[in-house]
XYZ file of C-alpha atoms in Angstrom:
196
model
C 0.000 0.000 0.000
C 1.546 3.342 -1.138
C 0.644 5.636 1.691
C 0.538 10.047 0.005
C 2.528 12.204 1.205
C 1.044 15.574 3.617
C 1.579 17.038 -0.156
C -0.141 14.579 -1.749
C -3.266 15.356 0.708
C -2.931 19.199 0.401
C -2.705 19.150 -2.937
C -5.988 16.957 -3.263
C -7.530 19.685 -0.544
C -6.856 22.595 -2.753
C -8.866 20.904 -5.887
C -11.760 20.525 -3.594
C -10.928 23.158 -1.316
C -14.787 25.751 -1.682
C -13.867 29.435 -1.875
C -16.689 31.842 -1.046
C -16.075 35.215 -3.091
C -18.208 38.655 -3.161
C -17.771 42.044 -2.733
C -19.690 43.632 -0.119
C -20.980 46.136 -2.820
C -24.302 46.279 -5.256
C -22.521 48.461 -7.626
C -22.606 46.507 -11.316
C -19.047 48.120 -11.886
C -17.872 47.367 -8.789
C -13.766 47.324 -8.269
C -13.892 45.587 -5.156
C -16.027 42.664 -6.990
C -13.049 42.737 -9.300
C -10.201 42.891 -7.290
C -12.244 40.129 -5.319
C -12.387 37.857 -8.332
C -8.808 38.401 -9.244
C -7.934 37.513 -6.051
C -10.281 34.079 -5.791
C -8.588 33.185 -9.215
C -4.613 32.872 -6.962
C -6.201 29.790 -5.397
C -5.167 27.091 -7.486
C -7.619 24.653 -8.009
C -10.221 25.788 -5.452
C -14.471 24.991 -6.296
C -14.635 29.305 -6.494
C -18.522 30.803 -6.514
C -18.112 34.752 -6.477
C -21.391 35.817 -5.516
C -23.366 39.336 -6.354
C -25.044 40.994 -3.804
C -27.853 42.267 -6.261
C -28.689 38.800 -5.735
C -29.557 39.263 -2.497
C -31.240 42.540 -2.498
C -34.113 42.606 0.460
C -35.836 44.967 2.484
C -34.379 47.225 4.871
C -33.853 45.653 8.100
C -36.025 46.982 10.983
C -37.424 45.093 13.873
C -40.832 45.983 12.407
C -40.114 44.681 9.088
C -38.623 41.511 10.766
C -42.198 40.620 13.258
C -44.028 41.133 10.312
C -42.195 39.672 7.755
C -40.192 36.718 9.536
C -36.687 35.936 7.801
C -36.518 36.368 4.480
C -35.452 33.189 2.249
C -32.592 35.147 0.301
C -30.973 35.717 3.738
C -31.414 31.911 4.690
C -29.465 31.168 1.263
C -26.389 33.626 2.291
C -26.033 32.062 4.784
C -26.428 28.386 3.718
C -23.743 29.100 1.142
C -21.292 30.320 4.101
C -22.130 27.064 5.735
C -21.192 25.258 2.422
C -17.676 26.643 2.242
C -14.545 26.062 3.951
C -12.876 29.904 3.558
C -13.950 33.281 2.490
C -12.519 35.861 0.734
C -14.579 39.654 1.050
C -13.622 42.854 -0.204
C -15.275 45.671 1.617
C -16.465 49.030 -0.694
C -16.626 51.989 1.235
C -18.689 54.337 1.570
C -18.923 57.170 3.517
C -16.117 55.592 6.291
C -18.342 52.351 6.338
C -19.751 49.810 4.847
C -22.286 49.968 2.297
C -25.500 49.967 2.685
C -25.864 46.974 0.524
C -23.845 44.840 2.741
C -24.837 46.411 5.946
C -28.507 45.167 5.243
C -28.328 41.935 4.078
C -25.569 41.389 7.209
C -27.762 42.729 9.624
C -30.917 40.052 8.472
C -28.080 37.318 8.528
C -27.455 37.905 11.608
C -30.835 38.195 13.086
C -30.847 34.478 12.140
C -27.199 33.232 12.762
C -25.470 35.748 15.074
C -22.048 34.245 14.040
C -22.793 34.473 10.377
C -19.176 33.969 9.152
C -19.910 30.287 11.055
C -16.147 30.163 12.161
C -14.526 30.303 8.617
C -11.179 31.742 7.721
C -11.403 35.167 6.213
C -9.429 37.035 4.215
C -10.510 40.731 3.779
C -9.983 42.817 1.405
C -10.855 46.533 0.341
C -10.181 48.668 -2.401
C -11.157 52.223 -3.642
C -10.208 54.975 -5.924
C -8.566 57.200 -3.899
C -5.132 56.490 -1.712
C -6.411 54.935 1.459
C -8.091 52.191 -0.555
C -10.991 51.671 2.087
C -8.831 51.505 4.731
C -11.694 52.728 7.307
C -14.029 50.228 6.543
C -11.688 47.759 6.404
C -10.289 48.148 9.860
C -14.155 48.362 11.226
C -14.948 44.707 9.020
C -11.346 42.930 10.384
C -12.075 44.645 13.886
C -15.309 43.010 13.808
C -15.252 39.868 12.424
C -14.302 37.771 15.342
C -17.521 38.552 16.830
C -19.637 37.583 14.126
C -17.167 34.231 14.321
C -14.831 35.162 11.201
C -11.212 34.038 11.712
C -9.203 36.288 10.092
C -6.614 35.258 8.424
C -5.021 38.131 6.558
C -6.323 42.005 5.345
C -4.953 43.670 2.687
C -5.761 47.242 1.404
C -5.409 48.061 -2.257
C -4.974 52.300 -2.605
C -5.499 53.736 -5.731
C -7.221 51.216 -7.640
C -7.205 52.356 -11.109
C -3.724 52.855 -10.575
C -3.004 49.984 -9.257
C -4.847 47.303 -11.409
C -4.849 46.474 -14.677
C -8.648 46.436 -15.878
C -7.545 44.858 -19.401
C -6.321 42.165 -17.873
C -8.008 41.629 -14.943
C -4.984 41.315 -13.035
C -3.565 43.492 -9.814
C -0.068 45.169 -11.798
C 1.790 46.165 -8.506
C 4.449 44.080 -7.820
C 4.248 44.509 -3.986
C 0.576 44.820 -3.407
C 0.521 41.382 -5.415
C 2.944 39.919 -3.455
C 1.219 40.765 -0.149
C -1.750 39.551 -1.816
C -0.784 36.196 -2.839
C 0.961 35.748 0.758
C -2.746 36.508 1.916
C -4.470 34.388 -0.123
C -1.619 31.617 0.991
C -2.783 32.117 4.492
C -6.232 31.710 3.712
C -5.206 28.386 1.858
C -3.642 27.131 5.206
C -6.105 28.021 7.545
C -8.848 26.258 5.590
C -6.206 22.931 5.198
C -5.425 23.217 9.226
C -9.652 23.045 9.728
């Protein structure tokens, strides 16, 4: 009997291995859902489902809303498909310092019905914008917060100046050291979903 190698096992992990992508924006040109894709695509062999929060798009949460409404089923199916993966990758638009308001609702009915709504997952965050801080506001607030929602974060990267920074031709992040610190992230997240 020819007994694999930990290699041989981590390799088979990473074919099989279910990434969870998304931006937490509703914008249809969104540069966080592509910097978020780009990123899902350094994963080598992963079962990768980038998701689109228009596809989630409910009413806004209120405790009023909630007793007469109940749960809605979209918010159910976020968070079944958390439940179905074994890491996440997120990169947070901001807007306004925060998050947007996209995200904000369709977190706050997930959570209504699974307080930990990352469901202990390794996380890797990510944020991205226009200008030079690259979301770094709302990315602080998301890593700050994550362990309470039970996300394990892993790694958070901020990409400034996106347009700048990434190559929309190619769909590919064109700065050498932001990559690097990217891949490294996306290495982490890798481990952390083997080590589960």
């Amino acid at each position: 009997m020819i007994k694999k190698s930990y290699f041989c096992y981590a390799s088979e992990f990473r074919r099989n291995m279910k990434l969870l992508a998304f931006a937490a924006s509703n914008s249809s040109k969104s540069i966080n859902k592509k910097l978020v894709t780009y990123a899902a695509g350094l994963v080598e062999g992963a079962e990768v489902e980038v998701l689109d929060l228009n596809d989630y798009e409910m009413p806004l949460f209120s405790i009023d809303r909630e007793a007469a409404l109940g749960h809605p089923e979209l918010a159910k199916a976020f968070l079944q498909k958390i439940a179905a993966s074994d890491a996440l990758l997120i990169s947070f638009a901001e807007h306004n310092g925060s998050y947007s308001a996209a995200f904000k609702n369709l977190f706050d009915w997930c959570s209504r019905i699974e307080p930990k709504v990352f469901q202990n997952k390794p996380l890797v965050l990510l944020s991205t914008s226009p200008g030079a801080r690259g979301g770094a506001s709302v990315l602080a607030a998301a890593t700050g917060s994550a362990p309470f929602f039970g996300g394990h974060v892993k790694a958070s990267l901020s990409i400034p100046s996106f347009h700048d920074n990434f190559d929309l031709e190619r769909g590919v992040l064109k700065h050498e050291e932001l990559n690097s610190q990217l891949v490294k992230a996306v290495a982490a997240l890798t481990e952390a979903a083997l080590a589960a």
